[in-house]
Amino acid sequence: MIPALVLALSLGQVSSAPYARSRADAGDSSSQCLFWTVPKITWYQSSVGNPPTKPAGSEFDAVRRSFQNWQEVFSSCGNLSMAEGGTVNDREVGYEVGGDNRNLVLFRQRRCSEVAPSNDSCWTDDVCGNKYDCWSNDSQTIAVTLTTYDEISGIIYDSDIELNTPGFYFTTSDGPLCNLPVTTTHCVSTDVENTMTHEIGHFIGLDHTTYLGSTMNPRAQPGETSKRTIDQGSKDFVCAAYPKGKPSVACIHPTTEQTLGRKAALAGCSSAGAEAWLPALAGWVLLAVRRRRGAGA
Ligand SMILES: [Zn+2]
């Protein structure tokens, strides 16, 4: 099993249902759904925050509010809690067997094209983002959630969220839409809470949907704050996939043989065992709807 980075949106298979669960093979509804099985997920923020956001430090609270938006839904009908682990110095996303593997939120402050030499092997290995602490994704992408999971069981091990600071002016105010250049803190350009509430949807196993009014719509307008409010379809996902007082719900139930094999590999924790269940990776992106940057108006 080779980890593969899949940008679900690029496949052009976006659901129009009230909610769509993320799948082990993005967009393939016959493959396993992704979900957490631990009762408590701890998430962390990079201590760097996002220096351009004003007032300074308000981005930390906006990220916190985004997790709280989902926590309210989980408290009413779900089976897990999301606990804040505080700020950390980590600047790496993804999953390492035997590593710390914190679930991390971080704003990348520069583009990889500006800091990673074009002949660096990180480009072919798809690791420039971690190596140079930079935004390695498309410039039109606002944020990416990178989830590491077991392809057979669908169990999520780790999920990290990166936000594109070189591409977007992240704000935390309620409105109105910012005029450019931004000279006030009281306007919305790309809202942190709007972005993060969407990304946390991916974090817990939601894929995109074009369903009207969904937090999981794959695009966001400048000035948008509507995704802060979690829609009924996304709430229904929490109640259905993470039922209160019961185990999380898979879409496909592996055979006993597969399940036992997986458990053995996990329990072994040897290098051979680790190779045997090398987790898969998937990335989901939130795209911007906007005019080209730099163009007037
Ligand atoms: Zn998305």
mmCIF file of C-alpha atoms and ligand atoms in Angstrom:
data_model
loop_
_atom_site.group_PDB
_atom_site.id
_atom_site.type_symbol
_atom_site.label_atom_id
_atom_site.label_comp_id
_atom_site.label_asym_id
_atom_site.label_seq_id
_atom_site.Cartn_x
_atom_site.Cartn_y
_atom_site.Cartn_z
ATOM 1 C CA MET A 1 0.000 0.000 0.000
ATOM 2 C CA ILE A 2 1.580 3.268 -1.091
ATOM 3 C CA PRO A 3 0.315 6.508 0.434
ATOM 4 C CA ALA A 4 -1.282 8.632 -2.225
ATOM 5 C CA LEU A 5 -2.237 12.254 -2.000
ATOM 6 C CA VAL A 6 -5.638 12.677 -3.510
ATOM 7 C CA LEU A 7 -7.184 16.054 -4.087
ATOM 8 C CA ALA A 8 -10.811 15.048 -4.142
ATOM 9 C CA LEU A 9 -11.969 18.125 -5.942
ATOM 10 C CA SER A 10 -9.696 17.579 -8.904
ATOM 11 C CA LEU A 11 -11.591 14.393 -9.681
ATOM 12 C CA GLY A 12 -14.718 16.417 -10.313
ATOM 13 C CA GLN A 13 -16.914 14.029 -8.361
ATOM 14 C CA VAL A 14 -18.667 16.297 -5.930
ATOM 15 C CA SER A 15 -21.843 15.043 -4.288
ATOM 16 C CA SER A 16 -25.064 17.055 -4.263
ATOM 17 C CA ALA A 17 -26.550 15.203 -1.258
ATOM 18 C CA PRO A 18 -27.167 16.975 2.097
ATOM 19 C CA TYR A 19 -23.883 15.425 3.208
ATOM 20 C CA ALA A 20 -21.253 13.116 1.752
ATOM 21 C CA ARG A 21 -18.884 11.015 3.791
ATOM 22 C CA SER A 22 -15.196 10.968 2.871
ATOM 23 C CA ARG A 23 -14.153 7.679 1.318
ATOM 24 C CA ALA A 24 -10.919 5.685 1.339
ATOM 25 C CA ASP A 25 -10.893 6.131 -2.434
ATOM 26 C CA ALA A 26 -12.039 9.700 -2.876
ATOM 27 C CA GLY A 27 -15.353 9.864 -4.675
ATOM 28 C CA ASP A 28 -15.750 6.067 -4.866
ATOM 29 C CA SER A 29 -18.925 5.348 -2.907
ATOM 30 C CA SER A 30 -18.144 1.616 -2.874
ATOM 31 C CA SER A 31 -15.009 2.207 -0.791
ATOM 32 C CA GLN A 32 -14.811 2.546 2.987
ATOM 33 C CA CYS A 33 -15.901 5.696 4.837
ATOM 34 C CA LEU A 34 -13.437 7.533 7.030
ATOM 35 C CA PHE A 35 -14.156 8.143 10.703
ATOM 36 C CA TRP A 36 -12.592 8.479 14.132
ATOM 37 C CA THR A 37 -13.039 5.779 16.730
ATOM 38 C CA VAL A 38 -11.349 7.450 19.700
ATOM 39 C CA PRO A 39 -13.705 9.128 22.194
ATOM 40 C CA LYS A 40 -11.575 12.254 22.386
ATOM 41 C CA ILE A 41 -9.621 14.019 19.638
ATOM 42 C CA THR A 42 -7.028 16.509 20.805
ATOM 43 C CA TRP A 43 -6.120 19.281 18.384
ATOM 44 C CA TYR A 44 -3.297 21.805 18.512
ATOM 45 C CA GLN A 45 -2.449 25.120 16.918
ATOM 46 C CA SER A 46 0.963 26.153 15.741
ATOM 47 C CA SER A 47 2.218 28.877 18.078
ATOM 48 C CA VAL A 48 3.058 30.994 15.003
ATOM 49 C CA GLY A 49 -0.644 31.699 14.407
ATOM 50 C CA ASN A 50 -1.158 34.039 11.473
ATOM 51 C CA PRO A 51 0.789 37.299 11.978
ATOM 52 C CA PRO A 52 -1.053 39.290 9.243
ATOM 53 C CA THR A 53 -4.436 38.770 10.953
ATOM 54 C CA LYS A 54 -5.588 41.752 13.027
ATOM 55 C CA PRO A 55 -6.164 42.191 15.887
ATOM 56 C CA ALA A 56 -3.055 40.139 16.666
ATOM 57 C CA GLY A 57 -3.906 36.743 18.064
ATOM 58 C CA SER A 58 -7.584 36.852 17.093
ATOM 59 C CA GLU A 59 -6.983 33.940 14.691
ATOM 60 C CA PHE A 60 -6.379 31.591 17.646
ATOM 61 C CA ASP A 61 -9.830 32.391 19.031
ATOM 62 C CA ALA A 62 -11.418 32.025 15.588
ATOM 63 C CA VAL A 63 -9.916 28.539 15.201
ATOM 64 C CA ARG A 64 -11.173 27.700 18.700
ATOM 65 C CA ARG A 65 -14.686 28.880 17.861
ATOM 66 C CA SER A 66 -14.649 26.687 14.742
ATOM 67 C CA PHE A 67 -13.967 23.551 16.771
ATOM 68 C CA GLN A 68 -16.625 24.666 19.263
ATOM 69 C CA ASN A 69 -19.157 24.898 16.429
ATOM 70 C CA TRP A 70 -18.699 21.175 15.815
ATOM 71 C CA GLN A 71 -18.383 20.347 19.492
ATOM 72 C CA GLU A 72 -21.898 21.698 20.043
ATOM 73 C CA VAL A 73 -23.217 19.235 17.481
ATOM 74 C CA PHE A 74 -21.247 16.348 18.993
ATOM 75 C CA SER A 75 -22.493 17.273 22.455
ATOM 76 C CA SER A 76 -26.096 17.021 21.320
ATOM 77 C CA CYS A 77 -25.959 13.780 19.340
ATOM 78 C CA GLY A 78 -22.375 12.606 18.756
ATOM 79 C CA ASN A 79 -19.978 10.239 20.505
ATOM 80 C CA LEU A 80 -16.707 12.132 20.614
ATOM 81 C CA SER A 81 -15.255 15.296 22.030
ATOM 82 C CA MET A 82 -12.662 17.598 20.574
ATOM 83 C CA ALA A 83 -10.223 18.910 23.129
ATOM 84 C CA GLU A 84 -7.841 21.794 22.644
ATOM 85 C CA GLY A 85 -4.250 20.778 23.305
ATOM 86 C CA GLY A 86 -2.840 24.305 23.200
ATOM 87 C CA THR A 87 -0.131 25.805 21.020
ATOM 88 C CA VAL A 88 2.936 23.879 19.865
ATOM 89 C CA ASN A 89 6.081 24.561 17.864
ATOM 90 C CA ASP A 90 5.364 21.786 15.324
ATOM 91 C CA ARG A 91 5.285 22.887 11.689
ATOM 92 C CA GLU A 92 4.802 19.513 10.045
ATOM 93 C CA VAL A 93 1.642 17.913 8.728
ATOM 94 C CA GLY A 94 1.005 14.253 7.965
ATOM 95 C CA TYR A 95 1.619 11.079 9.858
ATOM 96 C CA GLU A 96 4.780 9.294 10.878
ATOM 97 C CA VAL A 97 4.637 5.775 12.225
ATOM 98 C CA GLY A 98 5.859 6.070 15.805
ATOM 99 C CA GLY A 99 5.876 9.880 15.674
ATOM 100 C CA ASP A 100 4.048 12.482 17.774
ATOM 101 C CA ASN A 101 1.302 12.895 15.185
ATOM 102 C CA ARG A 102 -0.557 15.756 16.727
ATOM 103 C CA ASN A 103 -3.660 16.962 14.930
ATOM 104 C CA LEU A 104 -2.322 20.340 13.945
ATOM 105 C CA VAL A 105 -3.711 23.601 12.561
ATOM 106 C CA LEU A 106 -1.163 25.880 10.945
ATOM 107 C CA PHE A 107 -1.061 28.864 8.617
ATOM 108 C CA ARG A 108 1.698 28.509 6.002
ATOM 109 C CA GLN A 109 3.371 31.886 5.655
ATOM 110 C CA ARG A 110 5.124 31.581 2.288
ATOM 111 C CA ARG A 111 4.819 29.759 -1.013
ATOM 112 C CA CYS A 112 7.030 26.762 -1.655
ATOM 113 C CA SER A 113 7.777 28.111 -5.137
ATOM 114 C CA GLU A 114 9.533 31.025 -3.433
ATOM 115 C CA VAL A 115 11.657 29.032 -0.993
ATOM 116 C CA ALA A 116 12.181 25.484 -2.321
ATOM 117 C CA PRO A 117 14.742 25.190 -5.141
ATOM 118 C CA SER A 118 13.101 23.857 -8.306
ATOM 119 C CA ASN A 119 15.553 20.928 -8.448
ATOM 120 C CA ASP A 120 14.905 19.882 -4.840
ATOM 121 C CA SER A 121 13.706 16.281 -4.583
ATOM 122 C CA CYS A 122 10.974 17.488 -2.205
ATOM 123 C CA TRP A 123 8.907 18.378 -5.290
ATOM 124 C CA THR A 124 8.784 14.824 -6.584
ATOM 125 C CA ASP A 125 8.429 13.407 -3.079
ATOM 126 C CA ASP A 126 5.638 15.908 -2.302
ATOM 127 C CA VAL A 127 7.260 16.956 0.970
ATOM 128 C CA CYS A 128 8.306 20.559 0.246
ATOM 129 C CA GLY A 129 5.606 21.921 2.563
ATOM 130 C CA ASN A 130 7.104 20.279 5.618
ATOM 131 C CA LYS A 131 10.733 20.592 4.528
ATOM 132 C CA TYR A 132 10.566 24.351 3.898
ATOM 133 C CA ASP A 133 7.515 25.191 6.027
ATOM 134 C CA CYS A 134 5.652 26.533 3.000
ATOM 135 C CA TRP A 135 2.357 26.364 1.081
ATOM 136 C CA SER A 136 2.831 23.621 -1.510
ATOM 137 C CA ASN A 137 -0.710 23.531 -2.905
ATOM 138 C CA ASP A 138 -2.495 25.482 -5.586
ATOM 139 C CA SER A 139 -2.543 29.259 -5.043
ATOM 140 C CA GLN A 140 -6.376 29.336 -5.422
ATOM 141 C CA THR A 141 -6.815 26.863 -2.590
ATOM 142 C CA ILE A 142 -7.675 28.535 0.713
ATOM 143 C CA ALA A 143 -6.902 25.577 2.973
ATOM 144 C CA VAL A 144 -6.160 21.866 2.893
ATOM 145 C CA THR A 145 -7.011 19.138 5.370
ATOM 146 C CA LEU A 146 -4.624 16.201 5.223
ATOM 147 C CA THR A 147 -6.074 13.059 6.754
ATOM 148 C CA THR A 148 -4.225 9.820 7.413
ATOM 149 C CA TYR A 149 -6.349 6.702 7.690
ATOM 150 C CA ASP A 150 -6.449 2.964 7.323
ATOM 151 C CA GLU A 151 -7.771 2.092 3.878
ATOM 152 C CA ILE A 152 -9.659 -1.024 4.959
ATOM 153 C CA SER A 153 -11.198 -0.037 8.270
ATOM 154 C CA GLY A 154 -11.550 3.659 7.413
ATOM 155 C CA ILE A 155 -10.218 4.571 10.845
ATOM 156 C CA ILE A 156 -8.590 8.003 10.936
ATOM 157 C CA TYR A 157 -5.251 8.240 12.726
ATOM 158 C CA ASP A 158 -4.365 11.849 12.174
ATOM 159 C CA SER A 159 -5.698 14.968 10.522
ATOM 160 C CA ASP A 160 -3.951 18.288 9.981
ATOM 161 C CA ILE A 161 -5.183 21.569 8.533
ATOM 162 C CA GLU A 162 -3.007 24.016 6.573
ATOM 163 C CA LEU A 163 -4.162 27.504 5.568
ATOM 164 C CA ASN A 164 -2.806 29.517 2.645
ATOM 165 C CA THR A 165 -1.571 32.844 4.027
ATOM 166 C CA PRO A 166 0.359 33.940 0.891
ATOM 167 C CA GLY A 167 -2.839 33.593 -1.142
ATOM 168 C CA PHE A 168 -5.473 35.038 1.189
ATOM 169 C CA TYR A 169 -5.974 37.785 3.715
ATOM 170 C CA PHE A 170 -7.413 35.961 6.717
ATOM 171 C CA THR A 171 -9.735 38.010 8.887
ATOM 172 C CA THR A 172 -11.733 37.378 12.063
ATOM 173 C CA SER A 173 -14.275 40.218 12.015
ATOM 174 C CA ASP A 174 -17.990 39.850 11.238
ATOM 175 C CA GLY A 175 -18.185 42.176 8.269
ATOM 176 C CA PRO A 176 -18.643 43.970 5.922
ATOM 177 C CA LEU A 177 -16.578 42.791 2.940
ATOM 178 C CA CYS A 178 -13.111 44.329 2.942
ATOM 179 C CA ASN A 179 -12.103 46.817 0.302
ATOM 180 C CA LEU A 180 -8.577 46.302 -0.957
ATOM 181 C CA PRO A 181 -6.065 47.278 0.190
ATOM 182 C CA VAL A 182 -7.313 46.482 3.671
ATOM 183 C CA THR A 183 -6.940 49.425 6.035
ATOM 184 C CA THR A 184 -9.321 48.405 8.818
ATOM 185 C CA THR A 185 -9.715 45.402 11.124
ATOM 186 C CA HIS A 186 -13.507 45.644 10.859
ATOM 187 C CA CYS A 187 -14.093 43.865 7.580
ATOM 188 C CA VAL A 188 -14.139 40.320 6.185
ATOM 189 C CA SER A 189 -11.863 39.046 3.478
ATOM 190 C CA THR A 190 -11.263 35.318 4.007
ATOM 191 C CA ASP A 191 -12.859 34.526 7.346
ATOM 192 C CA VAL A 192 -10.851 32.177 9.563
ATOM 193 C CA GLU A 193 -13.913 30.688 11.274
ATOM 194 C CA ASN A 194 -15.715 30.206 7.943
ATOM 195 C CA THR A 195 -12.663 28.410 6.537
ATOM 196 C CA MET A 196 -11.920 26.356 9.630
ATOM 197 C CA THR A 197 -15.481 25.191 10.253
ATOM 198 C CA HIS A 198 -15.422 23.791 6.715
ATOM 199 C CA GLU A 199 -12.000 22.180 7.161
ATOM 200 C CA ILE A 200 -12.979 20.576 10.456
ATOM 201 C CA GLY A 201 -15.823 18.979 8.522
ATOM 202 C CA HIS A 202 -13.128 17.198 6.488
ATOM 203 C CA PHE A 203 -11.203 16.510 9.687
ATOM 204 C CA ILE A 204 -14.121 14.457 11.027
ATOM 205 C CA GLY A 205 -14.837 12.641 7.755
ATOM 206 C CA LEU A 206 -17.033 14.839 5.578
ATOM 207 C CA ASP A 207 -16.427 15.289 1.864
ATOM 208 C CA HIS A 208 -17.647 18.153 -0.262
ATOM 209 C CA THR A 209 -21.224 18.580 -1.387
ATOM 210 C CA THR A 210 -22.814 21.181 -3.630
ATOM 211 C CA TYR A 211 -26.043 20.986 -1.536
ATOM 212 C CA LEU A 212 -27.347 24.515 -1.093
ATOM 213 C CA GLY A 213 -26.203 26.156 2.132
ATOM 214 C CA SER A 214 -23.872 23.361 3.231
ATOM 215 C CA THR A 215 -20.784 24.169 5.289
ATOM 216 C CA MET A 216 -19.155 21.575 3.014
ATOM 217 C CA ASN A 217 -19.666 23.478 -0.248
ATOM 218 C CA PRO A 218 -16.267 23.290 -1.949
ATOM 219 C CA ARG A 219 -15.933 26.997 -2.616
ATOM 220 C CA ALA A 220 -15.956 30.187 -0.582
ATOM 221 C CA GLN A 221 -16.520 33.802 -1.616
ATOM 222 C CA PRO A 222 -14.526 36.697 -0.184
ATOM 223 C CA GLY A 223 -16.492 38.126 2.725
ATOM 224 C CA GLU A 224 -18.307 34.837 3.332
ATOM 225 C CA THR A 225 -19.140 33.869 6.921
ATOM 226 C CA SER A 226 -22.108 31.534 6.306
ATOM 227 C CA LYS A 227 -20.044 28.346 6.700
ATOM 228 C CA ARG A 228 -19.525 29.254 10.357
ATOM 229 C CA THR A 229 -23.057 27.993 10.935
ATOM 230 C CA ILE A 230 -23.196 24.241 10.541
ATOM 231 C CA ASP A 231 -26.087 23.238 8.286
ATOM 232 C CA GLN A 232 -28.639 20.535 9.066
ATOM 233 C CA GLY A 233 -27.152 18.021 6.602
ATOM 234 C CA SER A 234 -23.729 18.224 8.221
ATOM 235 C CA LYS A 235 -25.331 17.936 11.660
ATOM 236 C CA ASP A 236 -27.180 14.845 10.457
ATOM 237 C CA PHE A 237 -23.816 13.345 9.465
ATOM 238 C CA VAL A 238 -22.530 13.689 13.031
ATOM 239 C CA CYS A 239 -25.646 12.050 14.483
ATOM 240 C CA ALA A 240 -25.507 9.206 11.930
ATOM 241 C CA ALA A 241 -21.761 8.470 11.751
ATOM 242 C CA TYR A 242 -20.949 9.212 15.401
ATOM 243 C CA PRO A 243 -24.134 8.202 17.264
ATOM 244 C CA LYS A 244 -24.208 9.231 20.903
ATOM 245 C CA GLY A 245 -23.470 6.327 23.241
ATOM 246 C CA LYS A 246 -22.586 3.974 20.374
ATOM 247 C CA PRO A 247 -19.515 3.149 18.273
ATOM 248 C CA SER A 248 -18.760 5.213 15.172
ATOM 249 C CA VAL A 249 -20.361 3.809 12.044
ATOM 250 C CA ALA A 250 -18.368 2.380 9.130
ATOM 251 C CA CYS A 251 -19.835 2.002 5.638
ATOM 252 C CA ILE A 252 -18.229 -1.358 4.892
ATOM 253 C CA HIS A 253 -17.564 -4.007 7.486
ATOM 254 C CA PRO A 254 -14.259 -5.796 6.834
ATOM 255 C CA THR A 255 -14.202 -9.569 7.099
ATOM 256 C CA THR A 256 -13.024 -11.034 10.391
ATOM 257 C CA GLU A 257 -9.817 -12.148 8.723
ATOM 258 C CA GLN A 258 -8.980 -8.633 7.557
ATOM 259 C CA THR A 259 -9.871 -7.169 10.924
ATOM 260 C CA LEU A 260 -7.695 -9.659 12.783
ATOM 261 C CA GLY A 261 -4.800 -9.087 10.426
ATOM 262 C CA ARG A 262 -5.041 -5.384 10.997
ATOM 263 C CA LYS A 263 -5.135 -5.700 14.732
ATOM 264 C CA ALA A 264 -2.115 -7.968 14.735
ATOM 265 C CA ALA A 265 -0.118 -5.512 12.706
ATOM 266 C CA LEU A 266 -1.125 -2.689 15.019
ATOM 267 C CA ALA A 267 -0.299 -4.598 18.156
ATOM 268 C CA GLY A 268 3.061 -5.743 16.798
ATOM 269 C CA CYS A 269 4.416 -2.251 16.284
ATOM 270 C CA SER A 270 7.497 -3.784 14.663
ATOM 271 C CA SER A 271 8.871 -2.182 11.540
ATOM 272 C CA ALA A 272 7.446 -5.020 9.493
ATOM 273 C CA GLY A 273 4.059 -4.567 11.103
ATOM 274 C CA ALA A 274 4.200 -0.857 10.522
ATOM 275 C CA GLU A 275 4.887 -1.353 6.839
ATOM 276 C CA ALA A 276 2.006 -3.727 6.602
ATOM 277 C CA TRP A 277 -0.509 -1.042 7.566
ATOM 278 C CA LEU A 278 1.169 2.067 6.202
ATOM 279 C CA PRO A 279 -1.766 4.451 6.256
ATOM 280 C CA ALA A 280 -3.152 6.224 3.245
ATOM 281 C CA LEU A 281 -3.390 9.961 2.884
ATOM 282 C CA ALA A 282 -6.059 12.152 1.443
ATOM 283 C CA GLY A 283 -6.270 15.888 1.089
ATOM 284 C CA TRP A 284 -9.365 18.030 0.690
ATOM 285 C CA VAL A 285 -9.257 21.579 -0.474
ATOM 286 C CA LEU A 286 -11.426 24.658 -0.094
ATOM 287 C CA LEU A 287 -11.237 26.731 -3.249
ATOM 288 C CA ALA A 288 -11.707 30.426 -3.585
ATOM 289 C CA VAL A 289 -14.373 32.007 -5.697
ATOM 290 C CA ARG A 290 -12.938 35.341 -6.644
ATOM 291 C CA ARG A 291 -11.502 37.536 -9.300
ATOM 292 C CA ARG A 292 -7.833 37.195 -10.007
ATOM 293 C CA ARG A 293 -5.767 38.697 -7.250
ATOM 294 C CA GLY A 294 -4.092 41.911 -8.204
ATOM 295 C CA ALA A 295 -6.751 42.888 -10.703
ATOM 296 C CA GLY A 296 -8.483 46.138 -9.716
ATOM 297 C CA ALA A 297 -11.876 45.969 -7.978
HETATM 298 ZN ZN ZN B 1 -13.067 21.418 1.432
#
